[in-house]
Amino acid sequence: MLRAAFRTEAAGDLGLDLNHAQIALRLIVVKRNGKVFCKQAYGCLVIPQAVDQRQELAAFRLSAFPRLVHRLRVFFVKKAFPSILSINQINIGSGKVDLERSRQSVVQYLLNTSLWKNQKVSTPTYYVKEALRKRFISDGCEYIQRDEFNAIANDAGVLPEEIDILLEDLRDLGICLWYDDDDMQEYSTLVLNPSWISHGIYRLINWGLNEKKQVLCHSDFAQIFTGKDIERYPEDKADFLFCLMRKYQLAFFKDKNRIFIPLLLPADRPSDDLLPSFEFGERLHMEYQADRSLPEYTVSRLSVIHSDELVEEKSWRFGAVLRWNETDAIVVEHDLSRSVSVSVKGPMQKAYITRLRDTLNSIFNEYKCNRPELKIELLIPDELRRRHNQGDVRHRAANI
């Protein structure tokens, strides 16, 4: 839920006084479809408590359209997140008094919270934030190298031992994106414009889709990024973008210069004679059932996670054929029934279905973090269903 950062232009909507900037580095909000579809803004203020590490949540919602206010399910949200202190619904077109009252309630809560009373943003931190903002807005720089960030921090008077901590705070705030994974640090790239990443990845995927290519390589960059994008995406950033696609489970590396994107596999299922058979009584089977549509890349993400086991020539966009330790598996998304099924057969079928279940549980739990209203059930295997002799009745094995 807590993903997008509270940038300067978004801060103006809420109107927090900069005199209370002691909360700036911990202020994180969510903006879902804020400017694209219905111009709504959702926000959450996270205040970690030092005693038990719980998070107190002050939530607000701004809408320019009164008719959309009913879409916020207040009872459900409070039940799903019992630590929410209050939810304010405001028409920002005519509700200036309510907006001011909400703003003051947030400020007063912060001022009266012991954790934040004496916490302030240091002058060096503020200068670093403003320097990065200038590099992006005034200079048009969409990314910089880590060495340049270190130089900016040093010039602002940040102590060397505090630079990494400052970078983490700025990353949480959304001022920049820094990936400190072991396999990402070698690129030493600090992104100031998140849309540089999303635009680049979308261009890669859309080009592959149009060209009917699942494998992209460095040499494709010259064809993918043309016109104004030539300068935005130099070929020496290919590795960085490819690694980001792996990090977000969109692709995996075939070798050092090539990535495979499961989302670009054909949408149609291969004929049954090309797929391994999973006969009743010889297989282990499980099925996840959701109460609403799932994102269409569930199997694609699983394919990336289990890339060493993926049988590429037999897989498709919504189905993955896998092989591990002489054990076969197939994982299929069923859009109409809002379900994902898994069948496994072979000498290691119990161990394999457990591994696949753990992977899917992890993916679905992430979905539920972003969509807490989503309900997913793990249905019991065919063999147990048959023992119950209940026909088409589905028995719950677990809720995840």
mmCIF file of C-alpha atoms in Angstrom:
data_model
loop_
_atom_site.group_PDB
_atom_site.id
_atom_site.type_symbol
_atom_site.label_atom_id
_atom_site.label_comp_id
_atom_site.label_asym_id
_atom_site.label_seq_id
_atom_site.Cartn_x
_atom_site.Cartn_y
_atom_site.Cartn_z
ATOM 1 C CA MET A 1 0.000 0.000 0.000
ATOM 2 C CA LEU A 2 2.795 2.416 0.834
ATOM 3 C CA ARG A 3 4.550 2.856 -2.460
ATOM 4 C CA ALA A 4 4.554 6.284 -4.096
ATOM 5 C CA ALA A 5 6.358 9.137 -2.403
ATOM 6 C CA PHE A 6 5.098 12.536 -1.357
ATOM 7 C CA ARG A 7 6.704 14.893 -3.848
ATOM 8 C CA THR A 8 6.674 18.680 -3.706
ATOM 9 C CA GLU A 9 3.747 19.118 -6.095
ATOM 10 C CA ALA A 10 1.693 16.555 -4.176
ATOM 11 C CA ALA A 11 2.576 18.199 -0.876
ATOM 12 C CA GLY A 12 0.938 21.359 -2.122
ATOM 13 C CA ASP A 13 -2.388 19.542 -2.379
ATOM 14 C CA LEU A 14 -2.370 18.755 1.323
ATOM 15 C CA GLY A 15 -0.746 22.065 2.139
ATOM 16 C CA LEU A 16 1.506 21.011 4.998
ATOM 17 C CA ASP A 17 3.408 23.999 6.307
ATOM 18 C CA LEU A 18 7.132 23.659 5.609
ATOM 19 C CA ASN A 19 7.721 24.883 9.169
ATOM 20 C CA HIS A 20 6.726 21.370 10.163
ATOM 21 C CA ALA A 21 9.260 19.796 7.820
ATOM 22 C CA GLN A 22 10.563 17.646 10.638
ATOM 23 C CA ILE A 23 8.246 14.947 9.320
ATOM 24 C CA ALA A 24 9.288 15.314 5.692
ATOM 25 C CA LEU A 25 11.664 12.390 5.489
ATOM 26 C CA ARG A 26 9.074 10.001 6.895
ATOM 27 C CA LEU A 27 6.068 11.191 4.972
ATOM 28 C CA ILE A 28 4.971 8.571 2.471
ATOM 29 C CA VAL A 29 1.759 8.554 0.503
ATOM 30 C CA VAL A 30 -0.054 6.480 -2.043
ATOM 31 C CA LYS A 31 -1.324 8.030 -5.248
ATOM 32 C CA ARG A 32 -3.445 5.586 -7.175
ATOM 33 C CA ASN A 33 -4.697 6.804 -10.516
ATOM 34 C CA GLY A 34 -4.254 10.267 -9.116
ATOM 35 C CA LYS A 35 -3.689 12.121 -12.353
ATOM 36 C CA VAL A 36 -4.476 9.538 -14.947
ATOM 37 C CA PHE A 37 -8.005 8.365 -14.410
ATOM 38 C CA CYS A 38 -10.114 10.098 -11.811
ATOM 39 C CA LYS A 39 -7.730 12.636 -10.270
ATOM 40 C CA GLN A 40 -7.948 11.219 -6.787
ATOM 41 C CA ALA A 41 -5.139 11.232 -4.261
ATOM 42 C CA TYR A 42 -4.803 8.741 -1.442
ATOM 43 C CA GLY A 43 -2.358 9.297 1.349
ATOM 44 C CA CYS A 44 -0.957 7.585 4.392
ATOM 45 C CA LEU A 45 1.224 9.066 7.062
ATOM 46 C CA VAL A 46 3.374 6.398 8.693
ATOM 47 C CA ILE A 47 4.636 6.944 12.202
ATOM 48 C CA PRO A 48 6.662 3.993 13.538
ATOM 49 C CA GLN A 49 6.486 3.495 17.280
ATOM 50 C CA ALA A 50 9.790 2.756 18.948
ATOM 51 C CA VAL A 51 8.310 0.548 21.689
ATOM 52 C CA ASP A 52 6.702 -2.246 19.720
ATOM 53 C CA GLN A 53 7.555 -1.339 16.109
ATOM 54 C CA ARG A 54 3.896 -0.960 15.197
ATOM 55 C CA GLN A 55 2.839 1.688 12.742
ATOM 56 C CA GLU A 56 0.234 4.304 13.542
ATOM 57 C CA LEU A 57 -1.519 5.421 10.413
ATOM 58 C CA ALA A 58 -3.151 8.749 9.704
ATOM 59 C CA ALA A 59 -4.971 8.512 6.393
ATOM 60 C CA PHE A 60 -6.499 11.137 4.170
ATOM 61 C CA ARG A 61 -8.185 11.161 0.805
ATOM 62 C CA LEU A 62 -8.543 14.109 -1.539
ATOM 63 C CA SER A 63 -10.989 14.111 -4.416
ATOM 64 C CA ALA A 64 -11.888 16.741 -6.964
ATOM 65 C CA PHE A 65 -15.089 14.865 -7.742
ATOM 66 C CA PRO A 66 -17.744 14.651 -4.981
ATOM 67 C CA ARG A 67 -19.512 11.814 -6.777
ATOM 68 C CA LEU A 68 -16.462 9.611 -6.260
ATOM 69 C CA VAL A 69 -16.392 9.979 -2.492
ATOM 70 C CA HIS A 70 -18.531 6.886 -1.979
ATOM 71 C CA ARG A 71 -15.873 4.728 -3.593
ATOM 72 C CA LEU A 72 -13.768 4.819 -0.442
ATOM 73 C CA ARG A 73 -15.075 1.940 1.672
ATOM 74 C CA VAL A 74 -14.455 3.473 5.089
ATOM 75 C CA PHE A 75 -15.742 0.558 7.177
ATOM 76 C CA PHE A 76 -13.690 -1.962 5.234
ATOM 77 C CA VAL A 77 -10.521 0.149 5.326
ATOM 78 C CA LYS A 78 -10.760 0.665 9.088
ATOM 79 C CA LYS A 79 -11.366 -3.034 9.631
ATOM 80 C CA ALA A 80 -8.469 -4.028 7.381
ATOM 81 C CA PHE A 81 -6.144 -1.457 8.990
ATOM 82 C CA PRO A 82 -7.188 -1.086 12.661
ATOM 83 C CA SER A 83 -4.258 1.269 13.350
ATOM 84 C CA ILE A 84 -5.812 3.988 11.171
ATOM 85 C CA LEU A 85 -6.505 7.016 13.343
ATOM 86 C CA SER A 86 -8.902 8.856 11.072
ATOM 87 C CA ILE A 87 -10.148 9.100 7.508
ATOM 88 C CA ASN A 88 -11.137 12.469 6.121
ATOM 89 C CA GLN A 89 -13.088 12.843 2.880
ATOM 90 C CA ILE A 90 -12.783 16.278 1.349
ATOM 91 C CA ASN A 91 -13.986 17.979 -1.797
ATOM 92 C CA ILE A 92 -10.921 20.015 -2.672
ATOM 93 C CA GLY A 93 -13.011 22.178 -4.983
ATOM 94 C CA SER A 94 -15.322 23.581 -2.303
ATOM 95 C CA GLY A 95 -14.173 22.076 0.988
ATOM 96 C CA LYS A 96 -11.364 24.478 1.878
ATOM 97 C CA VAL A 97 -12.465 24.679 5.497
ATOM 98 C CA ASP A 98 -12.476 20.891 5.818
ATOM 99 C CA LEU A 99 -9.110 20.714 4.090
ATOM 100 C CA GLU A 100 -7.633 23.212 6.534
ATOM 101 C CA ARG A 101 -9.121 21.313 9.476
ATOM 102 C CA SER A 102 -7.662 18.041 8.209
ATOM 103 C CA ARG A 103 -4.286 19.596 7.648
ATOM 104 C CA GLN A 104 -4.208 21.019 11.142
ATOM 105 C CA SER A 105 -5.254 17.699 12.674
ATOM 106 C CA VAL A 106 -2.328 15.985 10.967
ATOM 107 C CA VAL A 107 0.101 18.697 12.070
ATOM 108 C CA GLN A 108 -1.169 18.631 15.659
ATOM 109 C CA TYR A 109 -0.927 14.857 15.804
ATOM 110 C CA LEU A 110 2.682 15.027 14.695
ATOM 111 C CA LEU A 111 3.523 17.787 17.127
ATOM 112 C CA ASN A 112 1.985 15.833 20.000
ATOM 113 C CA THR A 113 3.652 12.546 19.126
ATOM 114 C CA SER A 114 6.718 11.994 21.298
ATOM 115 C CA LEU A 115 8.633 10.281 18.514
ATOM 116 C CA TRP A 116 8.411 13.356 16.303
ATOM 117 C CA LYS A 117 8.386 16.269 18.738
ATOM 118 C CA ASN A 118 12.112 16.777 18.685
ATOM 119 C CA GLN A 119 12.896 15.278 15.298
ATOM 120 C CA LYS A 120 14.002 17.722 12.655
ATOM 121 C CA VAL A 121 15.404 17.614 9.167
ATOM 122 C CA SER A 122 18.978 18.796 9.305
ATOM 123 C CA THR A 123 20.155 21.665 7.138
ATOM 124 C CA PRO A 124 22.587 19.437 5.176
ATOM 125 C CA THR A 125 19.751 16.997 4.435
ATOM 126 C CA TYR A 126 17.551 19.809 3.162
ATOM 127 C CA TYR A 127 20.339 21.093 0.904
ATOM 128 C CA VAL A 128 20.907 17.626 -0.554
ATOM 129 C CA LYS A 129 17.185 17.239 -1.256
ATOM 130 C CA GLU A 130 17.041 20.626 -2.955
ATOM 131 C CA ALA A 131 20.200 19.907 -4.965
ATOM 132 C CA LEU A 132 18.704 16.671 -6.303
ATOM 133 C CA ARG A 133 15.448 18.469 -7.073
ATOM 134 C CA LYS A 134 17.370 21.115 -9.017
ATOM 135 C CA ARG A 135 19.311 18.479 -10.952
ATOM 136 C CA PHE A 136 16.006 16.925 -12.032
ATOM 137 C CA ILE A 137 13.694 19.912 -12.532
ATOM 138 C CA SER A 138 16.115 22.642 -13.611
ATOM 139 C CA ASP A 139 18.885 20.642 -15.255
ATOM 140 C CA GLY A 140 16.652 17.918 -16.697
ATOM 141 C CA CYS A 141 18.825 15.174 -15.244
ATOM 142 C CA GLU A 142 16.854 11.931 -14.888
ATOM 143 C CA TYR A 143 19.615 9.976 -13.186
ATOM 144 C CA ILE A 144 23.041 10.595 -11.726
ATOM 145 C CA GLN A 145 25.908 8.386 -10.641
ATOM 146 C CA ARG A 146 26.489 7.527 -6.998
ATOM 147 C CA ASP A 147 29.786 9.457 -7.009
ATOM 148 C CA GLU A 148 27.911 12.647 -7.890
ATOM 149 C CA PHE A 149 25.470 12.075 -5.041
ATOM 150 C CA ASN A 150 28.360 11.565 -2.630
ATOM 151 C CA ALA A 151 29.886 14.847 -3.853
ATOM 152 C CA ILE A 152 26.568 16.692 -3.335
ATOM 153 C CA ALA A 153 26.289 15.266 0.180
ATOM 154 C CA ASN A 154 29.864 16.206 1.016
ATOM 155 C CA ASP A 155 29.365 19.760 -0.256
ATOM 156 C CA ALA A 156 26.243 20.038 1.928
ATOM 157 C CA GLY A 157 28.220 19.022 5.008
ATOM 158 C CA VAL A 158 26.824 15.492 5.454
ATOM 159 C CA LEU A 159 29.243 13.334 7.434
ATOM 160 C CA PRO A 160 30.674 10.414 5.420
ATOM 161 C CA GLU A 161 29.246 7.835 7.837
ATOM 162 C CA GLU A 162 25.746 9.339 7.445
ATOM 163 C CA ILE A 163 25.587 9.392 3.636
ATOM 164 C CA ASP A 164 24.156 5.868 3.297
ATOM 165 C CA ILE A 165 21.477 6.605 5.916
ATOM 166 C CA LEU A 166 20.566 9.844 4.147
ATOM 167 C CA LEU A 167 20.270 8.005 0.843
ATOM 168 C CA GLU A 168 17.882 5.480 2.403
ATOM 169 C CA ASP A 169 15.723 8.330 3.756
ATOM 170 C CA LEU A 170 15.620 10.077 0.386
ATOM 171 C CA ARG A 171 14.739 6.803 -1.278
ATOM 172 C CA ASP A 172 11.856 6.251 1.184
ATOM 173 C CA LEU A 173 10.674 9.787 0.495
ATOM 174 C CA GLY A 174 10.757 9.166 -3.236
ATOM 175 C CA ILE A 175 13.270 11.892 -4.033
ATOM 176 C CA CYS A 176 15.412 9.280 -5.739
ATOM 177 C CA LEU A 177 15.533 5.561 -6.438
ATOM 178 C CA TRP A 178 18.667 3.760 -5.353
ATOM 179 C CA TYR A 179 19.018 -0.007 -5.666
ATOM 180 C CA ASP A 180 21.535 -1.364 -3.187
ATOM 181 C CA ASP A 181 21.179 -5.037 -4.121
ATOM 182 C CA ASP A 182 24.525 -6.739 -4.579
ATOM 183 C CA ASP A 183 23.919 -7.257 -8.287
ATOM 184 C CA MET A 184 22.755 -3.654 -8.825
ATOM 185 C CA GLN A 185 25.398 -1.615 -7.047
ATOM 186 C CA GLU A 186 27.894 -2.117 -9.861
ATOM 187 C CA TYR A 187 25.806 0.202 -12.056
ATOM 188 C CA SER A 188 26.078 2.988 -9.452
ATOM 189 C CA THR A 189 22.953 4.673 -10.872
ATOM 190 C CA LEU A 190 20.675 6.850 -8.761
ATOM 191 C CA VAL A 191 17.399 7.580 -10.561
ATOM 192 C CA LEU A 192 15.798 10.995 -10.008
ATOM 193 C CA ASN A 193 12.806 10.449 -12.314
ATOM 194 C CA PRO A 194 10.870 7.201 -11.693
ATOM 195 C CA SER A 195 9.102 7.552 -15.046
ATOM 196 C CA TRP A 196 12.495 7.077 -16.714
ATOM 197 C CA ILE A 197 12.364 3.490 -15.461
ATOM 198 C CA SER A 198 8.702 2.812 -16.271
ATOM 199 C CA HIS A 199 8.917 4.399 -19.730
ATOM 200 C CA GLY A 200 12.072 2.465 -20.572
ATOM 201 C CA ILE A 201 10.645 -0.865 -19.447
ATOM 202 C CA TYR A 202 7.370 -0.293 -21.296
ATOM 203 C CA ARG A 203 9.275 0.535 -24.461
ATOM 204 C CA LEU A 204 11.269 -2.691 -24.164
ATOM 205 C CA ILE A 205 8.160 -4.808 -23.603
ATOM 206 C CA ASN A 206 6.046 -3.128 -26.289
ATOM 207 C CA TRP A 207 8.825 -3.414 -28.851
ATOM 208 C CA GLY A 208 9.244 -7.107 -28.087
ATOM 209 C CA LEU A 209 5.495 -7.603 -28.338
ATOM 210 C CA ASN A 210 5.316 -5.914 -31.736
ATOM 211 C CA GLU A 211 8.341 -7.816 -33.012
ATOM 212 C CA LYS A 212 7.085 -11.116 -31.501
ATOM 213 C CA LYS A 213 10.386 -11.534 -29.708
ATOM 214 C CA GLN A 214 10.682 -12.918 -26.183
ATOM 215 C CA VAL A 215 14.461 -12.507 -26.044
ATOM 216 C CA LEU A 216 15.922 -8.985 -26.133
ATOM 217 C CA CYS A 217 19.608 -8.129 -26.305
ATOM 218 C CA HIS A 218 21.870 -5.080 -26.169
ATOM 219 C CA SER A 219 21.943 -4.700 -29.935
ATOM 220 C CA ASP A 220 18.150 -4.148 -29.938
ATOM 221 C CA PHE A 221 18.531 -0.851 -28.089
ATOM 222 C CA ALA A 222 19.232 1.130 -31.249
ATOM 223 C CA GLN A 223 15.906 -0.038 -32.725
ATOM 224 C CA ILE A 224 13.885 0.267 -29.527
ATOM 225 C CA PHE A 225 14.935 3.737 -28.428
ATOM 226 C CA THR A 226 14.715 6.200 -31.280
ATOM 227 C CA GLY A 227 14.095 9.920 -31.659
ATOM 228 C CA LYS A 228 14.183 11.763 -28.343
ATOM 229 C CA ASP A 229 14.734 8.494 -26.489
ATOM 230 C CA ILE A 230 18.188 7.993 -27.983
ATOM 231 C CA GLU A 231 19.758 10.391 -25.494
ATOM 232 C CA ARG A 232 17.505 9.307 -22.627
ATOM 233 C CA TYR A 233 18.476 5.645 -22.977
ATOM 234 C CA PRO A 234 22.088 5.215 -24.096
ATOM 235 C CA GLU A 235 23.171 1.648 -24.793
ATOM 236 C CA ASP A 236 25.383 1.619 -21.707
ATOM 237 C CA LYS A 237 22.172 1.664 -19.626
ATOM 238 C CA ALA A 238 20.911 -1.571 -21.200
ATOM 239 C CA ASP A 239 22.350 -3.736 -18.432
ATOM 240 C CA PHE A 240 20.814 -1.497 -15.782
ATOM 241 C CA LEU A 241 17.327 -1.667 -17.322
ATOM 242 C CA PHE A 242 17.654 -5.408 -17.858
ATOM 243 C CA CYS A 243 18.589 -5.877 -14.196
ATOM 244 C CA LEU A 244 15.604 -3.767 -13.133
ATOM 245 C CA MET A 245 13.329 -6.030 -15.150
ATOM 246 C CA ARG A 246 14.793 -9.018 -13.348
ATOM 247 C CA LYS A 247 14.384 -7.283 -9.984
ATOM 248 C CA TYR A 248 10.702 -6.631 -10.698
ATOM 249 C CA GLN A 249 10.289 -10.234 -11.890
ATOM 250 C CA LEU A 250 9.523 -9.229 -15.461
ATOM 251 C CA ALA A 251 12.454 -11.013 -17.105
ATOM 252 C CA PHE A 252 15.441 -13.258 -16.483
ATOM 253 C CA PHE A 253 18.872 -13.384 -18.051
ATOM 254 C CA LYS A 254 19.612 -15.965 -20.742
ATOM 255 C CA ASP A 255 23.235 -14.859 -20.691
ATOM 256 C CA LYS A 256 25.131 -11.651 -19.935
ATOM 257 C CA ASN A 257 23.660 -9.716 -22.880
ATOM 258 C CA ARG A 258 20.188 -11.234 -23.331
ATOM 259 C CA ILE A 259 16.992 -11.335 -21.302
ATOM 260 C CA PHE A 260 13.904 -13.514 -21.678
ATOM 261 C CA ILE A 261 10.499 -11.884 -21.019
ATOM 262 C CA PRO A 262 7.747 -14.449 -20.245
ATOM 263 C CA LEU A 263 5.080 -11.759 -20.732
ATOM 264 C CA LEU A 264 5.974 -11.801 -24.437
ATOM 265 C CA LEU A 265 5.286 -15.497 -24.921
ATOM 266 C CA PRO A 266 2.333 -16.352 -27.204
ATOM 267 C CA ALA A 267 -1.030 -15.884 -25.529
ATOM 268 C CA ASP A 268 -2.498 -19.107 -26.926
ATOM 269 C CA ARG A 269 -2.021 -22.405 -25.107
ATOM 270 C CA PRO A 270 -0.098 -25.040 -27.123
ATOM 271 C CA SER A 271 -1.996 -28.124 -28.223
ATOM 272 C CA ASP A 272 -2.297 -30.880 -25.626
ATOM 273 C CA ASP A 273 -0.032 -33.255 -27.554
ATOM 274 C CA LEU A 274 2.855 -30.802 -27.007
ATOM 275 C CA LEU A 275 2.308 -30.610 -23.252
ATOM 276 C CA PRO A 276 3.124 -33.235 -20.607
ATOM 277 C CA SER A 277 0.085 -35.169 -19.376
ATOM 278 C CA PHE A 278 -0.950 -35.124 -15.743
ATOM 279 C CA GLU A 279 -3.292 -38.077 -15.309
ATOM 280 C CA PHE A 280 -5.690 -38.231 -12.410
ATOM 281 C CA GLY A 281 -4.250 -40.417 -9.648
ATOM 282 C CA GLU A 282 -0.662 -39.939 -10.841
ATOM 283 C CA ARG A 283 -0.375 -36.260 -10.028
ATOM 284 C CA LEU A 284 -0.523 -33.846 -7.149
ATOM 285 C CA HIS A 285 -2.838 -30.954 -7.848
ATOM 286 C CA MET A 286 -3.798 -27.719 -6.133
ATOM 287 C CA GLU A 287 -5.728 -24.648 -7.143
ATOM 288 C CA TYR A 288 -5.927 -21.072 -5.935
ATOM 289 C CA GLN A 289 -9.299 -19.359 -6.214
ATOM 290 C CA ALA A 290 -9.687 -15.559 -6.002
ATOM 291 C CA ASP A 291 -12.864 -13.565 -5.495
ATOM 292 C CA ARG A 292 -11.894 -11.104 -8.236
ATOM 293 C CA SER A 293 -9.577 -10.875 -11.215
ATOM 294 C CA LEU A 294 -5.875 -11.344 -10.549
ATOM 295 C CA PRO A 295 -3.107 -9.418 -12.306
ATOM 296 C CA GLU A 296 -2.296 -11.149 -15.584
ATOM 297 C CA TYR A 297 1.375 -11.639 -14.841
ATOM 298 C CA THR A 298 1.153 -14.192 -11.997
ATOM 299 C CA VAL A 299 2.520 -17.046 -14.095
ATOM 300 C CA SER A 300 5.043 -14.730 -15.714
ATOM 301 C CA ARG A 301 6.480 -13.840 -12.313
ATOM 302 C CA LEU A 302 6.600 -17.483 -11.300
ATOM 303 C CA SER A 303 8.423 -18.252 -14.560
ATOM 304 C CA VAL A 304 11.087 -15.678 -13.710
ATOM 305 C CA ILE A 305 11.526 -17.012 -10.177
ATOM 306 C CA HIS A 306 11.811 -20.582 -11.492
ATOM 307 C CA SER A 307 13.628 -19.637 -14.688
ATOM 308 C CA ASP A 308 16.148 -22.497 -14.393
ATOM 309 C CA GLU A 309 13.241 -24.952 -14.471
ATOM 310 C CA LEU A 310 11.154 -23.312 -17.205
ATOM 311 C CA VAL A 311 10.571 -25.309 -20.409
ATOM 312 C CA GLU A 312 10.345 -22.260 -22.666
ATOM 313 C CA GLU A 313 9.221 -23.976 -25.879
ATOM 314 C CA LYS A 314 6.177 -25.506 -24.142
ATOM 315 C CA SER A 315 5.157 -22.499 -22.068
ATOM 316 C CA TRP A 316 2.853 -19.622 -22.978
ATOM 317 C CA ARG A 317 1.895 -16.275 -21.501
ATOM 318 C CA PHE A 318 -0.612 -17.725 -19.043
ATOM 319 C CA GLY A 319 0.942 -21.121 -18.498
ATOM 320 C CA ALA A 320 4.361 -22.331 -17.380
ATOM 321 C CA VAL A 321 5.687 -25.833 -17.987
ATOM 322 C CA LEU A 322 8.474 -26.636 -15.538
ATOM 323 C CA ARG A 323 10.869 -29.520 -14.906
ATOM 324 C CA TRP A 324 12.947 -30.093 -11.774
ATOM 325 C CA ASN A 325 14.749 -33.237 -10.658
ATOM 326 C CA GLU A 326 12.944 -35.366 -13.268
ATOM 327 C CA THR A 327 9.623 -34.015 -11.977
ATOM 328 C CA ASP A 328 7.210 -32.163 -14.294
ATOM 329 C CA ALA A 329 4.847 -29.356 -13.375
ATOM 330 C CA ILE A 330 2.399 -27.043 -15.101
ATOM 331 C CA VAL A 331 1.040 -23.792 -13.653
ATOM 332 C CA VAL A 332 -1.886 -22.141 -15.462
ATOM 333 C CA GLU A 333 -3.837 -18.927 -14.978
ATOM 334 C CA HIS A 334 -7.580 -19.247 -15.658
ATOM 335 C CA ASP A 335 -8.903 -15.764 -16.273
ATOM 336 C CA LEU A 336 -12.598 -16.619 -16.485
ATOM 337 C CA SER A 337 -12.628 -18.566 -13.217
ATOM 338 C CA ARG A 338 -10.148 -16.201 -11.515
ATOM 339 C CA SER A 339 -7.951 -19.111 -10.487
ATOM 340 C CA VAL A 340 -4.453 -20.525 -10.802
ATOM 341 C CA SER A 341 -3.967 -24.294 -10.987
ATOM 342 C CA VAL A 342 -0.835 -26.359 -10.351
ATOM 343 C CA SER A 343 -0.266 -29.977 -11.350
ATOM 344 C CA VAL A 344 2.898 -31.931 -10.549
ATOM 345 C CA LYS A 345 4.006 -35.495 -11.240
ATOM 346 C CA GLY A 346 7.271 -37.338 -10.806
ATOM 347 C CA PRO A 347 9.585 -38.741 -8.114
ATOM 348 C CA MET A 348 9.923 -35.380 -6.312
ATOM 349 C CA GLN A 349 6.327 -34.237 -6.711
ATOM 350 C CA LYS A 350 5.682 -33.547 -3.022
ATOM 351 C CA ALA A 351 8.791 -31.412 -2.655
ATOM 352 C CA TYR A 352 8.129 -29.636 -5.940
ATOM 353 C CA ILE A 353 4.507 -28.760 -5.265
ATOM 354 C CA THR A 354 5.595 -27.385 -1.892
ATOM 355 C CA ARG A 355 8.166 -25.129 -3.584
ATOM 356 C CA LEU A 356 5.614 -23.894 -6.113
ATOM 357 C CA ARG A 357 3.066 -23.297 -3.376
ATOM 358 C CA ASP A 358 5.576 -21.189 -1.434
ATOM 359 C CA THR A 359 6.297 -19.128 -4.553
ATOM 360 C CA LEU A 360 2.622 -18.518 -5.304
ATOM 361 C CA ASN A 361 1.886 -17.696 -1.663
ATOM 362 C CA SER A 362 4.608 -15.061 -1.784
ATOM 363 C CA ILE A 363 3.218 -13.545 -5.000
ATOM 364 C CA PHE A 364 -0.375 -13.549 -3.740
ATOM 365 C CA ASN A 365 0.591 -12.055 -0.382
ATOM 366 C CA GLU A 366 2.201 -9.180 -2.243
ATOM 367 C CA TYR A 367 -1.008 -8.695 -4.225
ATOM 368 C CA LYS A 368 -2.948 -8.566 -0.974
ATOM 369 C CA CYS A 369 -0.634 -5.924 0.464
ATOM 370 C CA ASN A 370 -1.629 -3.653 -2.421
ATOM 371 C CA ARG A 371 -5.234 -4.854 -2.556
ATOM 372 C CA PRO A 372 -6.209 -5.902 0.991
ATOM 373 C CA GLU A 373 -9.781 -6.595 -0.101
ATOM 374 C CA LEU A 374 -8.542 -9.422 -2.335
ATOM 375 C CA LYS A 375 -9.461 -12.884 -1.046
ATOM 376 C CA ILE A 376 -7.579 -15.953 -2.255
ATOM 377 C CA GLU A 377 -8.186 -19.534 -1.151
ATOM 378 C CA LEU A 378 -6.000 -22.572 -1.638
ATOM 379 C CA LEU A 379 -8.228 -25.493 -2.594
ATOM 380 C CA ILE A 380 -7.438 -29.030 -1.483
ATOM 381 C CA PRO A 381 -5.898 -31.516 -3.964
ATOM 382 C CA ASP A 382 -8.050 -33.593 -6.287
ATOM 383 C CA GLU A 383 -7.353 -36.745 -4.317
ATOM 384 C CA LEU A 384 -8.714 -35.301 -1.074
ATOM 385 C CA ARG A 385 -11.673 -33.783 -2.881
ATOM 386 C CA ARG A 386 -12.493 -37.199 -4.313
ATOM 387 C CA ARG A 387 -12.349 -38.793 -0.837
ATOM 388 C CA HIS A 388 -14.915 -36.303 0.393
ATOM 389 C CA ASN A 389 -17.092 -37.340 -2.544
ATOM 390 C CA GLN A 390 -18.657 -33.920 -2.815
ATOM 391 C CA GLY A 391 -18.822 -33.613 -6.580
ATOM 392 C CA ASP A 392 -18.012 -30.057 -7.641
ATOM 393 C CA VAL A 393 -18.006 -28.659 -4.118
ATOM 394 C CA ARG A 394 -14.665 -27.011 -3.369
ATOM 395 C CA HIS A 395 -13.169 -27.520 0.081
ATOM 396 C CA ARG A 396 -10.859 -24.962 1.580
ATOM 397 C CA ALA A 397 -7.449 -26.156 2.635
ATOM 398 C CA ALA A 398 -6.183 -22.776 3.738
ATOM 399 C CA ASN A 399 -6.630 -19.075 3.397
ATOM 400 C CA ILE A 400 -3.487 -17.184 2.539
#
